[in-house]
């Protein structure tokens, strides 16, 4: 089965049901170390990425964390 999530307020993505946040990041070729993620406008802790399951209609915003000066 499939579900739709809203990604970075720009596009709707069709994903398989039951995908975790970490699996989603891997599918977008994003490293969990370099990003912060908000789901439905709430920040998700990195420690929860492996257990946080995305659900139909959720909004996922991924922010690249830039370090340096």
Coordinates of N, CA and C in Angstrom, one line a residue, residues 8-62:
X8 N 9.1 19.1 2.3 CA 9.7 20.4 2.3 C 8.7 21.4 1.7
X9 N 7.5 21.3 1.9 CA 6.4 22.2 1.5 C 6.4 22.5 0.0
X10 N 7.0 21.6 -0.8 CA 7.1 21.8 -2.2 C 6.5 20.7 -3.0
X11 N 6.6 19.4 -2.5 CA 6.1 18.3 -3.3 C 5.5 17.3 -2.5
X12 N 4.5 16.5 -3.1 CA 3.9 15.4 -2.5 C 4.6 14.1 -3.0
X13 N 5.0 13.3 -2.1 CA 5.7 12.1 -2.4 C 4.9 10.9 -2.0
X14 N 4.9 9.8 -2.9 CA 4.2 8.6 -2.6 C 5.2 7.6 -2.0
X15 N 4.9 7.1 -0.9 CA 5.9 6.2 -0.2 C 5.1 4.9 0.2
X16 N 5.9 3.9 0.5 CA 5.2 2.7 1.0 C 4.8 2.9 2.5
X17 N 3.7 2.3 2.9 CA 3.3 2.5 4.2 C 4.3 1.8 5.2
X18 N 4.4 2.4 6.4 CA 5.3 1.8 7.4 C 6.7 2.2 7.3
X19 N 7.1 3.2 6.4 CA 8.5 3.6 6.3 C 8.9 4.5 7.5
X20 N 10.1 4.2 8.0 CA 10.6 5.0 9.1 C 11.2 6.3 8.5
X21 N 11.4 7.3 9.4 CA 12.0 8.5 9.0 C 13.4 8.3 8.5
X22 N 14.2 7.4 9.1 CA 15.5 7.0 8.7 C 15.5 6.4 7.3
X23 N 14.6 5.5 7.0 CA 14.5 4.9 5.7 C 14.1 6.0 4.7
X24 N 13.3 6.9 5.0 CA 12.9 8.0 4.1 C 14.2 8.9 3.8
X25 N 15.0 9.2 4.8 CA 16.2 10.0 4.6 C 17.1 9.2 3.6
X26 N 17.3 7.9 3.9 CA 18.1 7.1 3.0 C 17.6 7.2 1.6
X27 N 16.3 7.1 1.4 CA 15.8 7.1 0.0 C 16.0 8.4 -0.7
X28 N 16.2 9.5 0.1 CA 16.5 10.8 -0.5 C 18.0 11.1 -0.5
X29 N 18.8 10.1 -0.2 CA 20.2 10.1 -0.1 C 20.7 11.3 0.8
X30 N 20.0 11.4 1.9 CA 20.4 12.4 2.9 C 21.0 11.7 4.1
X31 N 22.1 12.3 4.7 CA 22.7 11.7 5.9 C 22.0 12.2 7.1
X32 N 21.7 11.3 8.0 CA 21.0 11.7 9.2 C 21.9 12.7 10.1
X33 N 23.2 12.6 9.9 CA 24.1 13.4 10.7 C 24.1 14.9 10.3
X34 N 23.7 15.2 9.0 CA 23.8 16.6 8.5 C 22.5 17.3 8.4
X35 N 21.4 16.7 9.0 CA 20.1 17.3 8.9 C 19.4 17.4 10.2
X36 N 18.4 18.3 10.2 CA 17.4 18.3 11.3 C 16.1 18.1 10.5
X37 N 15.1 17.4 11.2 CA 13.9 17.0 10.5 C 12.7 17.4 11.4
X38 N 11.7 18.1 10.8 CA 10.5 18.4 11.5 C 9.4 17.6 10.8
X39 N 8.5 17.0 11.6 CA 7.3 16.3 11.0 C 6.1 17.0 11.6
X40 N 5.3 17.5 10.8 CA 4.1 18.3 11.2 C 4.5 19.4 12.1
X41 N 5.6 20.1 11.7 CA 6.2 21.3 12.4 C 6.8 21.0 13.8
X42 N 7.1 19.7 14.1 CA 7.7 19.4 15.4 C 9.0 18.7 15.1
X43 N 10.1 19.1 15.7 CA 11.4 18.5 15.5 C 11.4 17.1 16.0
X44 N 12.0 16.2 15.2 CA 12.1 14.8 15.6 C 13.6 14.6 16.0
X45 N 13.9 14.0 17.2 CA 15.2 13.8 17.7 C 15.9 12.7 16.8
X46 N 17.2 12.9 16.6 CA 17.9 11.9 15.8 C 17.8 10.5 16.4
X47 N 17.7 10.4 17.7 CA 17.6 9.1 18.4 C 16.3 8.4 18.0
X48 N 15.3 9.1 17.5 CA 14.0 8.6 17.2 C 13.8 8.3 15.7
X49 N 14.8 8.6 14.9 CA 14.7 8.4 13.4 C 14.4 7.0 13.0
X50 N 15.0 6.0 13.7 CA 14.8 4.6 13.3 C 13.5 4.1 13.7
X51 N 12.8 4.7 14.7 CA 11.5 4.2 15.2 C 10.3 5.0 14.8
X52 N 10.6 6.3 14.3 CA 9.5 7.2 13.9 C 8.9 6.7 12.6
X53 N 7.7 6.3 12.6 CA 7.0 5.8 11.4 C 6.2 6.9 10.8
X54 N 6.4 7.2 9.5 CA 5.7 8.2 8.8 C 4.3 7.7 8.4
X55 N 3.3 8.6 8.5 CA 1.9 8.2 8.2 C 1.4 9.1 7.1
X56 N 0.3 8.6 6.4 CA -0.3 9.3 5.3 C -0.7 10.7 5.7
X57 N -0.3 11.7 4.8 CA -0.7 13.1 5.1 C 0.3 13.9 5.9
X58 N 1.3 13.3 6.5 CA 2.3 14.0 7.3 C 3.1 15.0 6.4
X59 N 3.5 16.1 7.0 CA 4.4 17.0 6.4 C 5.8 16.8 7.0
X60 N 6.8 16.6 6.1 CA 8.1 16.3 6.5 C 9.0 17.4 5.9
X61 N 9.7 18.2 6.8 CA 10.6 19.2 6.4 C 12.0 18.8 6.8
X62 N 12.9 18.8 5.9 CA 14.3 18.5 6.2 C 15.2 19.7 6.0

